[in-house]
């Protein structure tokens, strides 16, 4: 597969595809032994290409796993995990003059059907548990030379527990109208994970029924807010680690929140802090070293340039005309306007432009707080040290406490274990302090100054997952570099191509095929007709969170101008 010049060396790419972040889906030996329900072969024999995951091989990758799938720990005892590349890398195909082109785009939305993967995985583990012949075959493969009837029985118990909790989570979370390829309700899953499963409160589960398109990553480091609802303040490593910490839990990281705890006393003693955390989050599987490395890599990723040799050259006259049209019609929201909040980043306005409100509404959902009842509301502590979570709170507030809590736990762990130098959290914090102080190198004395650290962490984390406070259906309007490679469009992926986005909302396609990798360079997006090698259909329907309304900008321009605008969008 051909790569595009995006600022990464082959070694950078390799690290992005193979570095783990602490996601623990299931024991790797179980995954290897598991067989498909529909055909008689190992579940991962096709490397999950049937769901759209990509092949990747290198000395650092695990044989037989797709790109972005890793083993956390040893091959014998470790767990299968997912990392950024499984969701944030895509492949685009195009045929020209009988030559097939396959382009790998780093940081672009994965064209994968995550829900179908989870559904099939659940069915396979359930059948394996239920069917005793099948289970014996499974046990023999897992146990190898250690197999005995007694060992099989022991395995049955632990496997059964795992199948029950995993299946239960999926039954409560996955929606009836499937997400389909290219979409995922990430926050729905994370909220269920943290407030339903980890807090052990069944009423907190809600169906994850607001799928979003996977956002592209090459500008993420330069935005002053990230996430479709703009809920994460950005521009520093510490909030980025907080954002990723939440994401790891969403992709099956482990977390066991416990009520307080000597950890608080220890923290305050170590640093002279006075932070009032009442929940101990130190037992978690999040790998901050991996996350910090991945985040730093992401910061160096560039937008993919339009591959003119494959899709044809751009028309310079149209590009120039399109640039003027963009300035007049789009740049107020999507321009490279400096952020008023974080130096060196772009302003990312959060606006209600009439698109589907469900994702934003769900982000405001209320839950029971369990062990977090009475805990300090960490995301607000800078402005209001007395802010507390009550018996119920926004799921986002609980998540913000978790995000901050795991970072602090990570920092303490590193001090306790004498691993500050290797610690991802301390590395991120040091870089943030340096960046803000404007110093390029050298040891940062203030990292070891407790008062400065306390203040810094609070400042950096203030507001995490808190925006938008009032829950309007507002979404991020980003700088659109490389947008040619990021179809489908809008937060819910309800519009298949740029040409369609510039069509009046009432005239947009009510249904279209999704999942094809075949590129349409004219309309800019994937081919969406039935003939395409697609594996799903998008049905525009406001009742399912899949409205394709809103964002009418540019749709009233003369047709010729709209094509010029598209030509310009290809060029940026
Ligand atoms: C299981 C799939 C999945 C994995 C794994 C994953 N992400 Fe994401 N990521 C998403 C989805 C979906 C969103 C959008 C969520 C939303 O805002 O509702 C997202 C959002 C983001 C954003 C915000 C982008 C923006 O402009 O709003 C960044 C940055 C990001 N991810 C980086 C990462 C990094 C770095 C990793 C690995 C450490 C990672 N992601 C792992 C699916 C994933
Ligand atoms: C008033 C502000 C505003 C203007 C003007 C505006 N947009 Fe947007 N744009 C947004 C917002 C907000 C979103 C996110 C909406 C969503 O995801 O539901 C968005 C999303 C997009 C996306 C989808 C990005 C993605 O990753 O899927 C594209 C492409 C886009 N706009 C192009 C344009 C073009 C081209 C113009 C000019 C003709 C334009 N926009 C004018 C606010 C604006």
XYZ file of C-alpha atoms and ligand atoms in Angstrom:
658
model
C 0.000 0.000 0.000
C 1.230 3.455 -0.874
C 1.666 6.082 1.837
C 1.309 9.840 1.383
C 3.830 12.435 2.592
C 2.349 13.247 6.012
C 5.527 14.039 7.927
C 6.039 10.536 9.332
C 8.998 8.255 8.684
C 8.452 4.512 8.284
C 9.622 4.126 11.889
C 7.086 6.722 13.120
C 4.309 4.908 11.334
C 5.419 1.584 12.732
C 5.323 2.965 16.270
C 1.861 4.440 15.727
C 0.497 1.132 14.437
C 2.022 -1.019 17.170
C 2.248 0.961 20.434
C -0.282 -0.116 23.047
C -2.204 2.186 25.351
C -3.542 -0.198 27.998
C -6.684 -1.436 26.253
C -7.509 -4.989 27.358
C -10.218 -6.571 25.263
C -9.664 -10.220 26.219
C -6.790 -12.596 26.996
C -4.803 -12.962 23.789
C -4.626 -16.759 24.030
C -8.441 -16.849 24.164
C -8.745 -14.629 21.128
C -6.320 -16.857 19.204
C -8.286 -19.975 20.118
C -11.725 -18.530 19.429
C -13.499 -19.708 16.276
C -16.077 -17.992 14.104
C -19.741 -18.887 14.328
C -20.526 -18.530 10.621
C -17.553 -20.388 9.112
C -15.227 -22.903 10.700
C -12.032 -20.963 11.095
C -10.286 -18.950 13.816
C -12.103 -15.700 14.613
C -9.100 -13.618 13.570
C -7.942 -15.764 10.614
C -8.751 -13.044 8.082
C -7.172 -10.466 10.408
C -10.610 -8.949 10.879
C -10.528 -7.645 7.328
C -14.205 -8.571 7.056
C -14.902 -5.600 9.351
C -12.600 -3.301 7.416
C -9.508 -3.505 9.637
C -6.217 -3.268 7.763
C -3.337 -5.680 7.391
C -0.005 -4.636 8.757
C 3.213 -6.560 9.294
C 6.463 -5.508 10.880
C 8.867 -6.926 13.429
C 7.012 -4.927 16.102
C 3.526 -6.076 15.119
C 1.936 -9.262 16.396
C 1.662 -11.894 13.712
C -1.867 -12.254 12.437
C -3.354 -9.184 14.113
C -4.676 -6.202 12.145
C -3.108 -2.748 12.213
C -3.556 -1.033 15.571
C -4.307 -4.264 17.435
C -1.657 -5.088 20.016
C -0.929 -7.494 22.824
C -0.593 -5.799 26.212
C 1.893 -7.907 28.144
C 3.367 -11.202 27.023
C 1.920 -13.349 24.238
C 1.178 -16.083 26.791
C -0.362 -13.996 29.560
C -1.208 -10.681 27.936
C -4.434 -9.249 26.576
C -5.548 -8.300 23.102
C -5.858 -4.522 22.960
C -6.806 -1.867 20.457
C -4.800 1.269 19.868
C -5.286 4.541 17.997
C -4.385 3.210 14.540
C -7.267 0.705 14.474
C -9.727 3.615 14.478
C -7.709 6.482 13.046
C -6.089 5.051 9.870
C -7.740 4.351 6.543
C -7.069 2.897 3.113
C -8.504 4.434 -0.041
C -8.750 2.520 -3.332
C -8.931 3.827 -6.850
C -8.711 2.240 -10.254
C -7.364 4.204 -13.189
C -6.360 2.877 -16.609
C -6.632 -0.646 -15.221
C -4.127 0.117 -12.496
C -5.283 -0.373 -8.915
C -4.102 2.236 -6.389
C -4.312 1.689 -2.638
C -3.458 4.687 -0.510
C -2.847 4.488 3.206
C -3.915 7.669 5.010
C -2.623 8.118 8.550
C -4.940 9.833 11.007
C -7.945 9.481 8.679
C -11.267 7.941 9.784
C -11.170 4.144 9.781
C -13.723 2.605 7.469
C -14.472 -0.178 9.933
C -17.610 -1.773 11.312
C -16.801 -1.832 15.019
C -20.308 -2.782 16.135
C -20.433 -5.847 13.877
C -17.041 -6.892 15.239
C -18.388 -6.647 18.802
C -21.646 -8.426 17.916
C -19.825 -11.322 16.242
C -17.271 -11.551 19.034
C -20.063 -11.749 21.607
C -21.855 -14.467 19.625
C -18.634 -16.466 19.269
C -17.711 -16.381 22.961
C -21.282 -17.205 23.991
C -21.455 -20.210 21.678
C -18.041 -21.376 22.851
C -19.222 -21.258 26.441
C -22.581 -22.948 25.767
C -21.436 -25.740 23.469
C -19.342 -28.229 25.441
C -17.655 -29.857 22.423
C -16.674 -26.447 21.170
C -15.456 -25.463 24.595
C -13.209 -28.503 24.876
C -11.569 -27.698 21.542
C -11.139 -24.102 22.743
C -9.677 -25.223 26.082
C -7.210 -27.572 24.376
C -5.982 -24.758 22.164
C -5.710 -22.276 25.029
C -4.063 -24.670 27.460
C -1.816 -26.549 25.013
C 0.551 -28.878 26.861
C -1.044 -27.858 30.174
C -4.397 -29.309 29.161
C -6.215 -31.583 31.591
C -9.890 -32.047 32.409
C -9.367 -30.174 35.668
C -7.625 -27.301 33.897
C -10.520 -27.192 31.427
C -12.967 -26.833 34.331
C -10.984 -24.001 35.855
C -10.844 -22.251 32.502
C -14.602 -22.720 32.091
C -15.217 -20.752 35.280
C -13.058 -17.774 34.394
C -14.169 -17.777 30.757
C -17.817 -17.986 31.828
C -17.451 -14.976 34.116
C -15.822 -13.024 31.357
C -18.467 -13.987 28.778
C -21.256 -12.968 31.151
C -19.894 -9.520 31.898
C -18.830 -8.845 28.306
C -22.121 -10.060 26.822
C -24.095 -8.159 29.424
C -22.234 -4.952 28.581
C -22.900 -5.429 24.862
C -26.593 -6.261 25.387
C -27.068 -3.060 27.342
C -24.981 -0.847 25.081
C -25.325 -1.748 21.413
C -28.213 -0.127 19.516
C -30.764 -1.853 17.312
C -30.060 0.460 14.409
C -26.426 -0.509 13.904
C -23.705 2.115 13.724
C -22.525 0.593 10.466
C -19.081 1.083 8.914
C -17.198 4.287 9.690
C -19.115 5.199 12.839
C -19.106 4.507 16.563
C -20.803 5.993 19.630
C -17.580 6.453 21.548
C -18.974 8.530 24.409
C -22.019 6.290 24.810
C -19.655 3.340 25.299
C -17.289 5.236 27.616
C -20.130 6.503 29.828
C -21.551 2.976 30.094
C -18.168 1.587 30.825
C -17.304 4.019 33.610
C -20.683 4.784 35.196
C -22.447 1.464 34.509
C -19.781 -1.213 34.680
C -16.953 0.276 36.732
C -19.237 1.940 39.274
C -21.445 -1.159 39.218
C -24.698 0.785 38.785
C -27.019 -0.954 36.339
C -29.412 2.012 36.006
C -26.583 4.090 34.577
C -26.463 2.117 31.328
C -28.020 3.691 28.256
C -28.050 2.441 24.686
C -25.125 3.924 22.750
C -27.368 5.260 20.012
C -25.564 8.381 18.806
C -22.799 7.156 16.503
C -20.247 9.631 15.264
C -17.871 9.614 12.352
C -14.240 8.993 13.392
C -12.606 12.434 13.375
C -9.316 13.026 11.552
C -6.223 13.565 13.676
C -3.677 15.632 11.754
C -4.956 18.964 13.043
C -6.043 17.719 16.444
C -2.897 18.969 18.176
C -3.485 22.476 16.868
C -7.147 22.854 17.812
C -8.067 24.649 21.020
C -10.880 22.123 21.605
C -11.348 18.506 20.546
C -14.185 15.959 20.373
C -17.219 16.561 18.192
C -18.962 18.361 21.041
C -15.754 20.246 21.810
C -15.753 18.899 25.341
C -11.985 18.691 25.771
C -9.836 21.824 26.062
C -6.740 21.216 23.994
C -3.263 22.445 23.234
C -1.494 20.743 26.157
C -0.438 17.169 26.855
C -2.134 16.776 30.229
C -5.717 17.270 28.991
C -4.791 15.120 25.984
C -3.760 12.341 28.382
C -7.055 12.859 30.178
C -8.960 12.573 26.911
C -7.049 9.446 25.931
C -7.423 7.981 29.418
C -11.196 8.102 28.937
C -10.818 6.620 25.468
C -8.758 3.671 26.768
C -11.538 2.828 29.217
C -13.985 2.986 26.313
C -11.959 0.379 24.442
C -11.872 -2.041 27.334
C -9.220 -0.656 29.613
C -9.550 -1.808 33.219
C -10.605 0.463 36.066
C -11.542 -0.373 39.625
C -12.609 2.783 41.449
C -12.420 2.466 45.236
C -13.520 4.743 48.013
C -10.775 6.551 49.880
C -7.898 5.607 50.778
C -4.556 6.318 52.076
C -3.603 7.505 48.623
C -4.920 10.969 49.336
C -2.827 11.356 52.439
C 0.156 10.066 50.537
C -0.362 12.525 47.728
C -0.739 15.451 50.035
C 2.318 14.343 51.994
C 4.459 13.863 48.905
C 3.691 17.175 47.312
C 2.125 19.306 49.983
C -1.050 19.178 47.901
C -4.456 19.711 49.430
C -6.457 17.946 46.789
C -9.647 16.448 48.105
C -10.130 13.300 46.052
C -12.272 10.752 47.745
C -11.992 8.008 45.158
C -8.885 5.938 44.530
C -8.396 5.239 40.834
C -4.909 3.808 41.034
C -6.079 0.373 39.891
C -6.353 0.882 36.159
C -4.715 -0.535 33.051
C -4.085 2.773 31.293
C -0.582 2.903 29.814
C 0.436 6.562 30.045
C 3.892 5.930 28.563
C 2.223 4.490 25.456
C -0.351 7.265 25.369
C 2.199 10.039 25.681
C 4.311 8.478 22.894
C 1.228 8.161 20.654
C 0.111 11.685 21.436
C 3.555 13.094 20.597
C 3.519 11.187 17.312
C 0.076 12.545 16.519
C 1.399 16.058 17.054
C 3.831 15.623 14.157
C 1.288 14.240 11.689
C 0.540 16.407 8.639
C -2.588 16.510 6.478
C -2.413 14.243 3.415
C -1.846 16.202 0.188
C -4.236 15.496 -2.712
C -2.505 12.741 -4.740
C -2.735 14.441 -8.127
C -0.938 11.623 -9.956
C -3.684 9.214 -8.922
C -6.841 11.332 -8.926
C -5.794 13.864 -11.531
C -4.325 17.360 -11.231
C -6.222 20.247 -9.690
C -7.533 23.083 -11.858
C -5.541 26.120 -10.679
C -8.123 28.666 -11.857
C -10.875 26.903 -9.971
C -8.711 26.547 -6.864
C -8.095 30.314 -6.883
C -11.782 31.063 -7.350
C -12.650 28.506 -4.634
C -10.220 30.157 -2.229
C -12.100 33.451 -2.543
C -15.426 31.683 -2.080
C -14.074 29.921 1.008
C -12.917 33.236 2.469
C -16.346 34.734 1.889
C -18.523 31.766 2.942
C -16.595 29.439 5.214
C -13.498 31.003 6.786
C -15.321 32.751 9.631
C -15.897 29.275 11.135
C -13.275 27.052 9.458
C -10.398 29.521 9.024
C -7.020 29.270 10.721
C -8.041 31.853 13.283
C -5.777 32.118 16.334
C -7.272 30.753 19.538
C -8.212 33.223 22.225
C -7.593 30.444 24.797
C -4.369 28.563 24.110
C -1.376 30.163 22.439
C -0.270 28.495 19.216
C -3.607 26.767 18.550
C -6.506 27.531 16.236
C -9.894 28.665 17.422
C -12.380 25.790 17.024
C -15.854 27.334 17.287
C -18.650 25.235 18.797
C -21.834 26.012 16.957
C -25.339 24.751 16.425
C -25.695 24.677 12.657
C -28.887 22.604 12.604
C -27.261 19.166 12.411
C -28.553 16.161 14.365
C -28.730 17.004 18.096
C -28.540 13.513 19.587
C -24.782 13.286 20.166
C -24.833 16.588 22.058
C -27.949 15.641 24.018
C -26.485 12.309 25.079
C -23.319 14.079 26.230
C -25.452 15.779 28.867
C -26.894 12.611 30.325
C -27.297 12.314 34.108
C -26.201 9.278 36.113
C -25.995 8.059 39.693
C -22.550 8.804 41.078
C -22.066 5.883 43.500
C -18.651 6.129 45.170
C -18.221 9.547 43.583
C -21.074 11.010 45.623
C -19.521 13.916 47.545
C -16.227 13.807 45.670
C -14.670 17.075 44.606
C -15.745 18.056 41.107
C -12.229 18.091 39.782
C -12.932 19.672 36.426
C -14.149 22.783 38.223
C -11.773 22.830 41.145
C -9.688 25.691 39.872
C -12.595 28.102 39.793
C -14.597 26.592 42.627
C -12.617 24.434 45.072
C -15.793 23.485 46.910
C -17.637 22.105 43.863
C -18.892 18.598 44.678
C -20.606 15.767 42.827
C -24.029 14.985 44.283
C -25.903 11.644 44.296
C -26.577 12.242 40.613
C -24.465 14.200 38.151
C -23.675 14.457 34.506
C -21.896 11.342 33.262
C -19.374 13.782 31.791
C -18.577 15.108 35.285
C -17.931 11.620 36.580
C -15.723 11.001 33.552
C -13.799 14.205 34.216
C -13.117 13.066 37.770
C -11.946 9.730 36.433
C -9.717 11.353 33.805
C -8.081 13.606 36.348
C -7.941 10.915 39.003
C -6.089 8.427 36.817
C -3.550 11.077 35.824
C -2.859 11.970 39.433
C -2.663 8.277 40.304
C -0.199 7.823 37.438
C 1.934 10.711 38.721
C 2.003 9.334 42.250
C 2.828 5.835 41.086
C 5.824 7.139 39.196
C 7.121 8.990 42.263
C 6.578 5.947 44.467
C 8.298 3.607 42.035
C 11.118 6.010 41.269
C 10.168 6.022 37.572
C 9.498 9.734 37.115
C 12.023 9.893 34.275
C 10.144 7.252 32.234
C 6.653 8.327 33.243
C 4.278 9.427 30.490
C 2.381 11.700 32.870
C 5.520 13.472 34.101
C 6.833 13.769 30.558
C 3.584 15.396 29.430
C 3.510 17.704 32.415
C 7.117 18.773 31.943
C 6.482 19.543 28.286
C 3.397 21.593 29.136
C 5.236 23.605 31.759
C 8.125 24.167 29.372
C 5.845 25.198 26.526
C 4.052 27.715 28.699
C 7.271 29.087 30.147
C 8.661 29.388 26.643
C 11.815 27.440 27.485
C 13.108 25.003 24.939
C 15.355 22.698 26.935
C 16.982 21.922 30.234
C 15.541 20.542 33.430
C 12.380 22.252 34.573
C 12.775 23.035 38.215
C 9.112 23.826 38.652
C 8.093 20.231 37.858
C 9.325 19.357 41.311
C 7.736 22.349 42.977
C 4.521 20.999 44.526
C 2.627 24.267 44.512
C 3.449 24.879 40.865
C 2.498 21.321 39.901
C -0.785 21.467 41.763
C -1.676 24.730 40.154
C -0.618 23.540 36.729
C -2.594 20.301 36.783
C -5.685 22.109 37.985
C -5.385 24.784 35.347
C -4.724 22.304 32.564
C -7.597 20.041 33.498
C -10.155 22.699 34.290
C -13.144 22.251 32.071
C -12.271 18.782 30.783
C -15.444 17.095 29.487
C -17.313 20.145 30.784
C -18.069 21.848 27.499
C -20.629 22.681 26.450
C -22.018 23.473 29.871
C -25.518 24.217 28.700
C -25.870 21.345 26.205
C -26.890 23.082 23.013
C -26.549 20.801 19.979
C -23.237 22.433 19.079
C -20.351 20.743 17.291
C -16.776 21.650 16.441
C -16.109 23.631 13.263
C -12.559 22.664 12.420
C -9.827 23.773 10.111
C -10.430 21.558 7.073
C -6.933 20.601 5.870
C -6.913 17.200 4.182
C -10.709 16.999 4.321
C -10.729 15.211 0.945
C -9.644 12.034 2.759
C -12.161 12.118 5.615
C -15.583 11.144 4.246
C -18.318 10.697 5.355
C -18.934 14.208 6.639
C -20.482 15.958 9.650
C -20.242 14.615 13.193
C -22.693 11.793 12.497
C -21.328 10.909 9.061
C -24.703 11.683 7.530
C -23.369 13.215 4.339
C -21.285 10.979 2.039
C -19.377 13.504 -0.108
C -18.375 17.161 -0.232
C -20.629 17.638 -3.266
C -23.522 16.364 -1.160
C -22.587 18.696 1.713
C -22.923 21.615 -0.697
C -26.407 20.386 -1.722
C -29.384 21.956 0.105
C -30.200 19.725 3.134
C -33.682 18.834 1.851
C -32.173 17.468 -1.375
C -29.438 15.332 0.217
C -29.571 11.554 -0.338
C -31.884 9.898 2.229
C -29.926 6.612 1.993
C -26.520 5.648 0.693
C -24.183 2.679 0.779
C -21.304 2.838 3.280
C -18.160 0.826 3.813
C -16.700 0.924 0.318
C -13.067 2.006 -0.003
C -13.463 3.000 -3.628
C -12.844 6.703 -4.050
C -14.928 9.213 -5.998
C -12.536 12.090 -6.822
C -15.247 14.204 -8.459
C -17.767 14.357 -5.607
C -14.992 13.816 -3.021
C -15.808 10.883 -0.810
C -16.336 7.162 -1.186
C -18.468 5.661 -3.929
C -21.970 5.258 -2.512
C -24.023 3.522 -5.175
C -25.235 -0.009 -4.718
C -22.694 -1.401 -7.121
C -19.928 -0.408 -4.746
C -18.270 -3.052 -2.611
C -20.092 -1.638 0.381
C -21.168 -3.480 3.503
C -23.830 -1.244 5.003
C -26.439 1.375 4.277
C -26.868 4.742 5.932
C -30.500 5.736 6.350
C -31.076 9.389 7.163
C -33.638 9.437 9.965
C -33.856 11.918 12.842
C -35.459 9.234 15.045
C -32.198 7.267 15.035
C -29.772 10.152 15.511
C -29.084 9.943 11.801
C -30.608 13.160 10.502
C -28.755 14.690 7.553
C -30.106 18.170 8.169
C -28.284 21.429 8.779
C -25.048 23.029 7.673
C -26.646 24.804 4.698
C -23.532 26.889 4.005
C -22.555 27.287 0.382
C -25.576 25.360 -0.859
C -27.172 28.420 -2.468
C -24.082 29.254 -4.538
C -24.285 28.758 -8.317
C -23.308 25.223 -9.299
C -20.083 26.308 -10.958
C -18.998 28.060 -7.764
C -19.719 24.978 -5.698
C -17.375 22.937 -7.904
C -14.709 25.628 -7.474
C -15.156 25.471 -3.722
C -14.714 21.692 -3.862
C -11.577 22.089 -5.993
C -10.178 24.426 -3.338
C -11.084 22.022 -0.506
C -9.091 19.309 -2.318
C -6.069 21.584 -2.294
C -5.844 22.460 1.413
C -12.252 2.407 19.137
C -11.863 3.469 18.245
C -10.906 4.539 18.724
C -9.656 4.364 19.273
C -8.952 3.066 19.616
C -9.116 5.695 19.441
N -10.021 6.633 19.017
Fe -9.739 8.620 18.980
N -11.683 8.886 18.559
C -12.571 7.892 18.193
C -13.885 8.475 18.006
C -15.149 7.747 17.579
C -13.756 9.856 18.297
C -14.849 10.914 18.296
C -15.560 10.896 19.625
C -16.478 12.080 19.798
O -15.985 13.211 19.798
O -17.673 11.869 19.978
C -12.346 10.068 18.617
C -11.790 11.324 18.911
C -10.436 11.573 18.988
C -9.829 12.891 19.019
C -10.562 14.222 18.906
C -10.436 14.739 17.504
C -11.230 15.973 17.248
O -10.814 16.795 16.440
O -12.297 16.145 17.834
C -8.483 12.713 19.115
C -7.425 13.782 19.139
C -8.258 11.280 19.170
N -9.468 10.626 19.070
C -7.019 10.692 19.284
C -6.848 9.359 19.572
C -5.593 8.792 20.004
C -4.281 9.552 20.142
C -5.827 7.472 20.237
C -4.876 6.432 20.793
C -4.170 6.830 21.986
C -7.230 7.218 19.912
N -7.806 8.391 19.525
C -7.850 5.974 19.961
C -12.263 6.549 18.076
C -11.125 5.959 18.579
C -21.401 29.389 10.926
C -20.252 28.515 10.945
C -19.967 27.681 9.722
C -19.838 28.094 8.415
C -20.027 29.481 7.849
C -19.447 26.926 7.683
N -19.354 25.831 8.499
Fe -18.757 23.987 7.984
N -19.123 23.324 9.858
C -19.575 24.096 10.904
C -19.864 23.262 12.040
C -20.366 23.701 13.392
C -19.579 21.949 11.626
C -19.761 20.659 12.444
C -21.211 20.213 12.266
C -21.451 18.759 12.642
O -20.492 17.991 12.624
O -22.599 18.386 12.907
C -19.106 22.027 10.256
C -18.686 20.930 9.505
C -18.157 21.017 8.233
C -17.584 19.916 7.508
C -17.453 18.483 8.009
C -16.116 18.230 8.636
C -15.927 16.785 8.993
O -14.869 16.448 9.557
O -16.801 15.952 8.727
C -17.175 20.409 6.285
C -16.483 19.623 5.190
C -17.522 21.804 6.255
N -18.099 22.140 7.457
C -17.305 22.622 5.163
C -17.763 23.930 5.099
C -17.700 24.738 3.925
C -17.122 24.296 2.604
C -18.243 25.937 4.249
C -18.458 27.125 3.344
C -19.256 26.897 2.201
C -18.649 25.881 5.626
N -18.343 24.640 6.113
C -19.203 26.926 6.321
C -19.729 25.455 10.893
C -19.673 26.257 9.767
